[in-house]
């Protein structure tokens, strides 16, 4: 579906493009379920909220030398951050150091790699693959969730994030934390034992309209490389003055046709 068609239909969030994008991303990564969020950081937040739910003393193990968002998101969801050293050879979280740092309250272990086999002994139900850059590909080994940043550092750049998981119940919780408390496929609101039952981590429809082409042509969808003038469409945005809108937006030109 083209970007212009998406704009003409005036969908905001949780529309057909987001749903289609989730199914497409799940198939692309080999996971059972996936959802698109407004950023990679928000996708990680949804994953950690679900994994840490119900434990006020939840701990999240992160690499002592790595992406600072892993620790900041853990703090944001109310978990205790536990730092473990990185491996000298790989430069990512050491499985041995992570194992030594685990306690009965460890709810998530974040590994910044798609090669998860070395971490299997830690408990795949706690393992989160954090993939903020590099190709969008299936993870090697089982995990609770795989989180992707589809922003400026990714070859698939739509300015969004993605979260994929195999367990349907866990995915429903993750979806609820991203969709204001509504679980996947349901309209009623559920509480998972938290004061905040769900935020608004949803993505707009037009980045999702770019996803099929971005996955098919990774590296060709950089916003700065293809600028097209997009006419302001009053039925879509409402009766707001023209000067409220920029003259041009960054879009992937293949998705406009």
PDB file of C-alpha atoms in Angstrom:
ATOM      1  CA  UNK A   1       0.000   0.000   0.000  1.00  0.00           C
ATOM      2  CA  UNK A   2       1.444   3.334  -1.027  1.00  0.00           C
ATOM      3  CA  UNK A   3       2.253   6.150   1.338  1.00  0.00           C
ATOM      4  CA  UNK A   4      -0.224   8.470  -0.358  1.00  0.00           C
ATOM      5  CA  UNK A   5      -3.023   5.929  -0.011  1.00  0.00           C
ATOM      6  CA  UNK A   6      -2.199   5.629   3.678  1.00  0.00           C
ATOM      7  CA  UNK A   7      -2.365   9.398   4.103  1.00  0.00           C
ATOM      8  CA  UNK A   8      -5.601   9.637   2.135  1.00  0.00           C
ATOM      9  CA  UNK A   9      -7.261   7.110   4.446  1.00  0.00           C
ATOM     10  CA  UNK A  10      -6.315   9.188   7.485  1.00  0.00           C
ATOM     11  CA  UNK A  11      -5.391   6.290   9.773  1.00  0.00           C
ATOM     12  CA  UNK A  12      -3.565   7.337  12.913  1.00  0.00           C
ATOM     13  CA  UNK A  13      -2.196   4.296  14.754  1.00  0.00           C
ATOM     14  CA  UNK A  14      -3.093   0.594  15.036  1.00  0.00           C
ATOM     15  CA  UNK A  15      -4.405   0.700  11.503  1.00  0.00           C
ATOM     16  CA  UNK A  16      -4.025  -1.733   8.617  1.00  0.00           C
ATOM     17  CA  UNK A  17      -0.436  -0.693   7.803  1.00  0.00           C
ATOM     18  CA  UNK A  18       0.778  -1.305  11.378  1.00  0.00           C
ATOM     19  CA  UNK A  19      -0.942  -4.674  11.475  1.00  0.00           C
ATOM     20  CA  UNK A  20       0.384  -5.604   8.037  1.00  0.00           C
ATOM     21  CA  UNK A  21       3.852  -4.418   9.053  1.00  0.00           C
ATOM     22  CA  UNK A  22       3.807  -6.616  12.158  1.00  0.00           C
ATOM     23  CA  UNK A  23       2.937  -9.708  10.133  1.00  0.00           C
ATOM     24  CA  UNK A  24       5.548  -8.875   7.516  1.00  0.00           C
ATOM     25  CA  UNK A  25       8.257  -8.251  10.109  1.00  0.00           C
ATOM     26  CA  UNK A  26       7.456 -11.483  11.947  1.00  0.00           C
ATOM     27  CA  UNK A  27       7.806 -13.445   8.716  1.00  0.00           C
ATOM     28  CA  UNK A  28      11.039 -11.613   7.857  1.00  0.00           C
ATOM     29  CA  UNK A  29      12.648 -12.422  11.211  1.00  0.00           C
ATOM     30  CA  UNK A  30      11.230 -15.928  11.583  1.00  0.00           C
ATOM     31  CA  UNK A  31       9.360 -15.086  14.793  1.00  0.00           C
ATOM     32  CA  UNK A  32       5.712 -15.923  15.453  1.00  0.00           C
ATOM     33  CA  UNK A  33       4.573 -12.391  16.306  1.00  0.00           C
ATOM     34  CA  UNK A  34       5.877  -8.867  15.841  1.00  0.00           C
ATOM     35  CA  UNK A  35       4.730  -5.301  16.316  1.00  0.00           C
ATOM     36  CA  UNK A  36       6.041  -1.973  15.073  1.00  0.00           C
ATOM     37  CA  UNK A  37       6.561   0.838  17.597  1.00  0.00           C
ATOM     38  CA  UNK A  38       7.548   4.472  17.244  1.00  0.00           C
ATOM     39  CA  UNK A  39      11.197   3.751  18.108  1.00  0.00           C
ATOM     40  CA  UNK A  40      13.597   0.991  19.027  1.00  0.00           C
ATOM     41  CA  UNK A  41      13.769   2.366  22.565  1.00  0.00           C
ATOM     42  CA  UNK A  42       9.989   2.128  22.956  1.00  0.00           C
ATOM     43  CA  UNK A  43      10.054  -1.447  21.641  1.00  0.00           C
ATOM     44  CA  UNK A  44      12.634  -2.333  24.300  1.00  0.00           C
ATOM     45  CA  UNK A  45      10.457  -0.654  26.924  1.00  0.00           C
ATOM     46  CA  UNK A  46       7.429  -2.778  25.967  1.00  0.00           C
ATOM     47  CA  UNK A  47       9.548  -5.935  26.169  1.00  0.00           C
ATOM     48  CA  UNK A  48      11.027  -5.122  29.584  1.00  0.00           C
ATOM     49  CA  UNK A  49       7.706  -4.024  31.062  1.00  0.00           C
ATOM     50  CA  UNK A  50       6.204  -7.378  30.151  1.00  0.00           C
ATOM     51  CA  UNK A  51       9.177  -9.404  31.377  1.00  0.00           C
ATOM     52  CA  UNK A  52       9.445  -7.516  34.675  1.00  0.00           C
ATOM     53  CA  UNK A  53       5.718  -7.367  35.433  1.00  0.00           C
ATOM     54  CA  UNK A  54       4.694  -8.644  38.843  1.00  0.00           C
ATOM     55  CA  UNK A  55       8.135  -8.430  40.480  1.00  0.00           C
ATOM     56  CA  UNK A  56       8.773  -5.162  42.371  1.00  0.00           C
ATOM     57  CA  UNK A  57      12.394  -6.265  42.812  1.00  0.00           C
ATOM     58  CA  UNK A  58      12.939  -7.156  39.155  1.00  0.00           C
ATOM     59  CA  UNK A  59      16.519  -7.034  37.903  1.00  0.00           C
ATOM     60  CA  UNK A  60      17.742  -6.577  34.341  1.00  0.00           C
ATOM     61  CA  UNK A  61      21.282  -7.589  33.377  1.00  0.00           C
ATOM     62  CA  UNK A  62      22.959  -5.385  30.773  1.00  0.00           C
ATOM     63  CA  UNK A  63      26.465  -5.067  29.392  1.00  0.00           C
ATOM     64  CA  UNK A  64      28.724  -2.722  31.345  1.00  0.00           C
ATOM     65  CA  UNK A  65      30.037  -1.438  28.018  1.00  0.00           C
ATOM     66  CA  UNK A  66      27.281  -1.078  25.447  1.00  0.00           C
ATOM     67  CA  UNK A  67      24.273   0.917  24.334  1.00  0.00           C
ATOM     68  CA  UNK A  68      23.234   3.167  27.255  1.00  0.00           C
ATOM     69  CA  UNK A  69      19.567   2.774  26.315  1.00  0.00           C
ATOM     70  CA  UNK A  70      19.523  -0.748  27.740  1.00  0.00           C
ATOM     71  CA  UNK A  71      20.187   0.585  31.237  1.00  0.00           C
ATOM     72  CA  UNK A  72      18.033   3.701  30.901  1.00  0.00           C
ATOM     73  CA  UNK A  73      15.010   1.719  29.731  1.00  0.00           C
ATOM     74  CA  UNK A  74      15.450  -0.766  32.583  1.00  0.00           C
ATOM     75  CA  UNK A  75      15.426   2.161  35.021  1.00  0.00           C
ATOM     76  CA  UNK A  76      12.358   3.610  33.286  1.00  0.00           C
ATOM     77  CA  UNK A  77      10.347   0.429  33.851  1.00  0.00           C
ATOM     78  CA  UNK A  78      11.305   0.359  37.545  1.00  0.00           C
ATOM     79  CA  UNK A  79      13.826  -2.465  37.418  1.00  0.00           C
ATOM     80  CA  UNK A  80      17.233  -2.638  39.078  1.00  0.00           C
ATOM     81  CA  UNK A  81      20.081  -2.486  36.564  1.00  0.00           C
ATOM     82  CA  UNK A  82      22.773  -5.115  37.040  1.00  0.00           C
ATOM     83  CA  UNK A  83      25.937  -4.581  35.000  1.00  0.00           C
ATOM     84  CA  UNK A  84      27.986  -7.511  33.746  1.00  0.00           C
ATOM     85  CA  UNK A  85      31.278  -7.357  31.873  1.00  0.00           C
ATOM     86  CA  UNK A  86      31.683  -7.838  28.145  1.00  0.00           C
ATOM     87  CA  UNK A  87      33.603 -10.636  26.482  1.00  0.00           C
ATOM     88  CA  UNK A  88      37.142  -9.704  25.445  1.00  0.00           C
ATOM     89  CA  UNK A  89      36.811 -11.406  22.051  1.00  0.00           C
ATOM     90  CA  UNK A  90      33.268 -10.503  20.990  1.00  0.00           C
ATOM     91  CA  UNK A  91      32.875  -7.136  22.690  1.00  0.00           C
ATOM     92  CA  UNK A  92      29.323  -7.973  23.802  1.00  0.00           C
ATOM     93  CA  UNK A  93      27.878  -9.251  27.070  1.00  0.00           C
ATOM     94  CA  UNK A  94      29.888 -12.152  28.471  1.00  0.00           C
ATOM     95  CA  UNK A  95      27.665 -15.201  29.073  1.00  0.00           C
ATOM     96  CA  UNK A  96      29.837 -16.220  32.030  1.00  0.00           C
ATOM     97  CA  UNK A  97      29.690 -12.779  33.639  1.00  0.00           C
ATOM     98  CA  UNK A  98      25.947 -12.592  33.042  1.00  0.00           C
ATOM     99  CA  UNK A  99      25.499 -15.995  34.693  1.00  0.00           C
ATOM    100  CA  UNK A 100      27.490 -14.854  37.738  1.00  0.00           C
ATOM    101  CA  UNK A 101      25.292 -11.766  38.059  1.00  0.00           C
ATOM    102  CA  UNK A 102      21.974 -13.617  37.986  1.00  0.00           C
ATOM    103  CA  UNK A 103      19.730 -13.850  41.057  1.00  0.00           C
ATOM    104  CA  UNK A 104      16.213 -15.087  41.756  1.00  0.00           C
ATOM    105  CA  UNK A 105      14.942 -11.655  40.675  1.00  0.00           C
ATOM    106  CA  UNK A 106      16.612 -11.611  37.274  1.00  0.00           C
ATOM    107  CA  UNK A 107      13.805 -11.069  34.797  1.00  0.00           C
ATOM    108  CA  UNK A 108      15.729 -10.090  31.679  1.00  0.00           C
ATOM    109  CA  UNK A 109      19.208 -10.414  30.224  1.00  0.00           C
ATOM    110  CA  UNK A 110      19.889  -8.063  27.332  1.00  0.00           C
ATOM    111  CA  UNK A 111      22.439  -9.213  24.781  1.00  0.00           C
ATOM    112  CA  UNK A 112      23.389  -6.836  21.980  1.00  0.00           C
ATOM    113  CA  UNK A 113      23.827  -9.589  19.431  1.00  0.00           C
ATOM    114  CA  UNK A 114      21.809 -11.832  17.132  1.00  0.00           C
ATOM    115  CA  UNK A 115      23.983 -14.852  18.045  1.00  0.00           C
ATOM    116  CA  UNK A 116      22.206 -16.068  21.158  1.00  0.00           C
ATOM    117  CA  UNK A 117      23.308 -19.695  21.379  1.00  0.00           C
ATOM    118  CA  UNK A 118      26.081 -18.934  23.955  1.00  0.00           C
ATOM    119  CA  UNK A 119      23.434 -17.490  26.311  1.00  0.00           C
ATOM    120  CA  UNK A 120      21.015 -20.447  26.260  1.00  0.00           C
ATOM    121  CA  UNK A 121      22.064 -21.660  29.699  1.00  0.00           C
ATOM    122  CA  UNK A 122      20.914 -18.353  31.223  1.00  0.00           C
ATOM    123  CA  UNK A 123      17.291 -19.182  30.406  1.00  0.00           C
ATOM    124  CA  UNK A 124      15.891 -18.310  27.020  1.00  0.00           C
ATOM    125  CA  UNK A 125      12.671 -17.067  28.662  1.00  0.00           C
ATOM    126  CA  UNK A 126      14.703 -14.154  30.075  1.00  0.00           C
ATOM    127  CA  UNK A 127      16.860 -13.426  27.048  1.00  0.00           C
ATOM    128  CA  UNK A 128      16.339 -10.275  24.986  1.00  0.00           C
ATOM    129  CA  UNK A 129      18.233  -9.705  21.748  1.00  0.00           C
ATOM    130  CA  UNK A 130      18.809  -5.949  21.413  1.00  0.00           C
ATOM    131  CA  UNK A 131      19.640  -5.145  17.773  1.00  0.00           C
ATOM    132  CA  UNK A 132      19.904  -1.366  17.307  1.00  0.00           C
ATOM    133  CA  UNK A 133      21.935  -1.563  14.096  1.00  0.00           C
ATOM    134  CA  UNK A 134      22.958  -3.922  11.360  1.00  0.00           C
ATOM    135  CA  UNK A 135      20.795  -6.073   9.096  1.00  0.00           C
ATOM    136  CA  UNK A 136      17.287  -7.041  10.119  1.00  0.00           C
ATOM    137  CA  UNK A 137      17.608 -10.799  10.297  1.00  0.00           C
ATOM    138  CA  UNK A 138      16.450 -13.735  12.446  1.00  0.00           C
ATOM    139  CA  UNK A 139      18.282 -14.302  15.700  1.00  0.00           C
ATOM    140  CA  UNK A 140      20.416 -17.402  16.054  1.00  0.00           C
ATOM    141  CA  UNK A 141      19.046 -19.160  19.127  1.00  0.00           C
ATOM    142  CA  UNK A 142      15.913 -18.932  21.252  1.00  0.00           C
ATOM    143  CA  UNK A 143      14.947 -15.802  23.176  1.00  0.00           C
ATOM    144  CA  UNK A 144      11.989 -14.167  24.880  1.00  0.00           C
ATOM    145  CA  UNK A 145      12.094 -11.202  22.519  1.00  0.00           C
ATOM    146  CA  UNK A 146      14.121  -9.656  19.729  1.00  0.00           C
ATOM    147  CA  UNK A 147      14.105  -5.863  19.598  1.00  0.00           C
ATOM    148  CA  UNK A 148      15.139  -3.898  16.511  1.00  0.00           C
ATOM    149  CA  UNK A 149      15.787  -0.194  15.970  1.00  0.00           C
ATOM    150  CA  UNK A 150      14.642   0.751  12.462  1.00  0.00           C
ATOM    151  CA  UNK A 151      16.180   4.200  12.627  1.00  0.00           C
ATOM    152  CA  UNK A 152      19.254   5.981  11.337  1.00  0.00           C
ATOM    153  CA  UNK A 153      21.728   3.191  12.163  1.00  0.00           C
ATOM    154  CA  UNK A 154      19.758   0.425  10.469  1.00  0.00           C
ATOM    155  CA  UNK A 155      19.800  -0.505   6.774  1.00  0.00           C
ATOM    156  CA  UNK A 156      16.008  -0.737   7.133  1.00  0.00           C
ATOM    157  CA  UNK A 157      15.370   2.888   8.071  1.00  0.00           C
ATOM    158  CA  UNK A 158      11.745   3.897   8.542  1.00  0.00           C
ATOM    159  CA  UNK A 159      12.257   5.863  11.743  1.00  0.00           C
ATOM    160  CA  UNK A 160      10.582   3.281  13.964  1.00  0.00           C
ATOM    161  CA  UNK A 161      11.261   0.207  16.096  1.00  0.00           C
ATOM    162  CA  UNK A 162      10.115  -3.398  16.104  1.00  0.00           C
ATOM    163  CA  UNK A 163       9.575  -6.093  18.691  1.00  0.00           C
ATOM    164  CA  UNK A 164       9.259  -9.801  17.879  1.00  0.00           C
ATOM    165  CA  UNK A 165       8.392 -12.706  20.168  1.00  0.00           C
ATOM    166  CA  UNK A 166       7.304 -16.334  19.866  1.00  0.00           C
ATOM    167  CA  UNK A 167       5.347 -16.875  23.086  1.00  0.00           C
ATOM    168  CA  UNK A 168       1.766 -15.680  22.412  1.00  0.00           C
ATOM    169  CA  UNK A 169       0.967 -14.783  26.028  1.00  0.00           C
ATOM    170  CA  UNK A 170       4.153 -12.780  26.472  1.00  0.00           C
ATOM    171  CA  UNK A 171       3.574 -11.063  23.142  1.00  0.00           C
ATOM    172  CA  UNK A 172       0.059 -10.118  24.229  1.00  0.00           C
ATOM    173  CA  UNK A 173       1.505  -8.451  27.325  1.00  0.00           C
ATOM    174  CA  UNK A 174       4.121  -6.631  25.259  1.00  0.00           C
ATOM    175  CA  UNK A 175       1.437  -5.490  22.856  1.00  0.00           C
ATOM    176  CA  UNK A 176      -0.701  -4.235  25.746  1.00  0.00           C
ATOM    177  CA  UNK A 177       2.151  -2.183  27.180  1.00  0.00           C
ATOM    178  CA  UNK A 178       2.598  -0.592  23.763  1.00  0.00           C
ATOM    179  CA  UNK A 179      -1.137  -0.088  23.106  1.00  0.00           C
ATOM    180  CA  UNK A 180      -2.489   1.692  26.190  1.00  0.00           C
ATOM    181  CA  UNK A 181      -3.350  -1.534  28.006  1.00  0.00           C
ATOM    182  CA  UNK A 182      -5.218  -3.328  25.226  1.00  0.00           C
ATOM    183  CA  UNK A 183      -3.909  -6.860  24.644  1.00  0.00           C
ATOM    184  CA  UNK A 184      -3.243  -8.239  21.206  1.00  0.00           C
ATOM    185  CA  UNK A 185      -6.446  -9.019  19.327  1.00  0.00           C
ATOM    186  CA  UNK A 186      -8.710  -7.720  22.105  1.00  0.00           C
ATOM    187  CA  UNK A 187     -10.478  -4.462  22.889  1.00  0.00           C
ATOM    188  CA  UNK A 188     -10.879  -4.733  26.657  1.00  0.00           C
ATOM    189  CA  UNK A 189      -8.202  -3.399  28.963  1.00  0.00           C
ATOM    190  CA  UNK A 190      -6.210  -5.829  31.090  1.00  0.00           C
ATOM    191  CA  UNK A 191      -4.003  -5.151  34.071  1.00  0.00           C
ATOM    192  CA  UNK A 192      -0.820  -7.133  34.615  1.00  0.00           C
ATOM    193  CA  UNK A 193      -0.377  -6.177  38.253  1.00  0.00           C
ATOM    194  CA  UNK A 194       1.142  -2.775  37.462  1.00  0.00           C
ATOM    195  CA  UNK A 195      -0.050   0.711  38.358  1.00  0.00           C
ATOM    196  CA  UNK A 196       0.516   1.657  34.717  1.00  0.00           C
ATOM    197  CA  UNK A 197      -1.241  -0.919  32.570  1.00  0.00           C
ATOM    198  CA  UNK A 198       0.040   0.384  29.265  1.00  0.00           C
ATOM    199  CA  UNK A 199       1.547   3.456  27.688  1.00  0.00           C
ATOM    200  CA  UNK A 200       1.254   4.763  24.168  1.00  0.00           C
ATOM    201  CA  UNK A 201       4.249   3.427  22.258  1.00  0.00           C
ATOM    202  CA  UNK A 202       2.323   3.131  19.000  1.00  0.00           C
ATOM    203  CA  UNK A 203       3.695   4.142  15.638  1.00  0.00           C
ATOM    204  CA  UNK A 204       1.930   6.216  13.006  1.00  0.00           C
ATOM    205  CA  UNK A 205       0.716   4.463   9.894  1.00  0.00           C
ATOM    206  CA  UNK A 206       2.941   6.160   7.325  1.00  0.00           C
ATOM    207  CA  UNK A 207       6.296   4.779   8.569  1.00  0.00           C
ATOM    208  CA  UNK A 208       4.699   1.334   8.403  1.00  0.00           C
ATOM    209  CA  UNK A 209       3.714   2.010   4.787  1.00  0.00           C
ATOM    210  CA  UNK A 210       7.446   2.280   4.023  1.00  0.00           C
ATOM    211  CA  UNK A 211       8.345  -1.021   5.672  1.00  0.00           C
ATOM    212  CA  UNK A 212       7.707  -3.478   2.784  1.00  0.00           C
ATOM    213  CA  UNK A 213       9.968  -1.560   0.434  1.00  0.00           C
ATOM    214  CA  UNK A 214      12.577  -0.905   3.130  1.00  0.00           C
ATOM    215  CA  UNK A 215      12.809  -4.633   3.892  1.00  0.00           C
ATOM    216  CA  UNK A 216      13.011  -5.470   0.191  1.00  0.00           C
ATOM    217  CA  UNK A 217      15.705  -2.857  -0.459  1.00  0.00           C
ATOM    218  CA  UNK A 218      17.740  -2.468   2.756  1.00  0.00           C
ATOM    219  CA  UNK A 219      20.049   0.506   2.679  1.00  0.00           C
ATOM    220  CA  UNK A 220      18.074   2.262  -0.057  1.00  0.00           C
ATOM    221  CA  UNK A 221      15.509   3.866   2.202  1.00  0.00           C
ATOM    222  CA  UNK A 222      17.683   6.432   3.949  1.00  0.00           C
ATOM    223  CA  UNK A 223      15.462   9.492   4.362  1.00  0.00           C
ATOM    224  CA  UNK A 224      18.231  11.965   3.520  1.00  0.00           C
ATOM    225  CA  UNK A 225      18.833  10.223   0.190  1.00  0.00           C
ATOM    226  CA  UNK A 226      15.347  10.652  -1.201  1.00  0.00           C
ATOM    227  CA  UNK A 227      13.351  13.803  -0.572  1.00  0.00           C
ATOM    228  CA  UNK A 228      10.015  14.279  -2.271  1.00  0.00           C
ATOM    229  CA  UNK A 229       7.590  17.135  -1.978  1.00  0.00           C
ATOM    230  CA  UNK A 230       4.373  15.891  -0.446  1.00  0.00           C
ATOM    231  CA  UNK A 231       1.316  18.076  -0.924  1.00  0.00           C
ATOM    232  CA  UNK A 232      -0.583  19.021   2.201  1.00  0.00           C
ATOM    233  CA  UNK A 233      -3.862  17.111   2.171  1.00  0.00           C
ATOM    234  CA  UNK A 234      -6.501  18.880   4.248  1.00  0.00           C
ATOM    235  CA  UNK A 235      -8.869  15.865   4.591  1.00  0.00           C
ATOM    236  CA  UNK A 236      -6.055  13.945   6.228  1.00  0.00           C
ATOM    237  CA  UNK A 237      -4.699  16.494   8.662  1.00  0.00           C
ATOM    238  CA  UNK A 238      -7.877  18.464   9.353  1.00  0.00           C
ATOM    239  CA  UNK A 239      -8.642  22.126   8.917  1.00  0.00           C
ATOM    240  CA  UNK A 240      -5.296  23.465  10.107  1.00  0.00           C
ATOM    241  CA  UNK A 241      -3.493  26.353   8.379  1.00  0.00           C
ATOM    242  CA  UNK A 242      -1.026  25.469   5.647  1.00  0.00           C
ATOM    243  CA  UNK A 243       1.875  27.107   7.471  1.00  0.00           C
ATOM    244  CA  UNK A 244       1.622  24.436  10.174  1.00  0.00           C
ATOM    245  CA  UNK A 245       3.087  21.900   7.774  1.00  0.00           C
ATOM    246  CA  UNK A 246       6.568  21.673   6.215  1.00  0.00           C
ATOM    247  CA  UNK A 247       6.938  22.066   2.480  1.00  0.00           C
ATOM    248  CA  UNK A 248       8.678  18.717   2.146  1.00  0.00           C
ATOM    249  CA  UNK A 249       8.994  15.486   4.074  1.00  0.00           C
ATOM    250  CA  UNK A 250      11.494  12.679   3.935  1.00  0.00           C
ATOM    251  CA  UNK A 251      10.049   9.605   2.335  1.00  0.00           C
ATOM    252  CA  UNK A 252      11.174   6.552   0.445  1.00  0.00           C
ATOM    253  CA  UNK A 253      10.367   7.402  -3.144  1.00  0.00           C
ATOM    254  CA  UNK A 254       9.566   3.821  -4.122  1.00  0.00           C
ATOM    255  CA  UNK A 255       6.599   3.815  -1.751  1.00  0.00           C
ATOM    256  CA  UNK A 256       4.929   6.867  -3.300  1.00  0.00           C
ATOM    257  CA  UNK A 257       4.089   5.394  -6.691  1.00  0.00           C
TER     258      UNK A 257
END
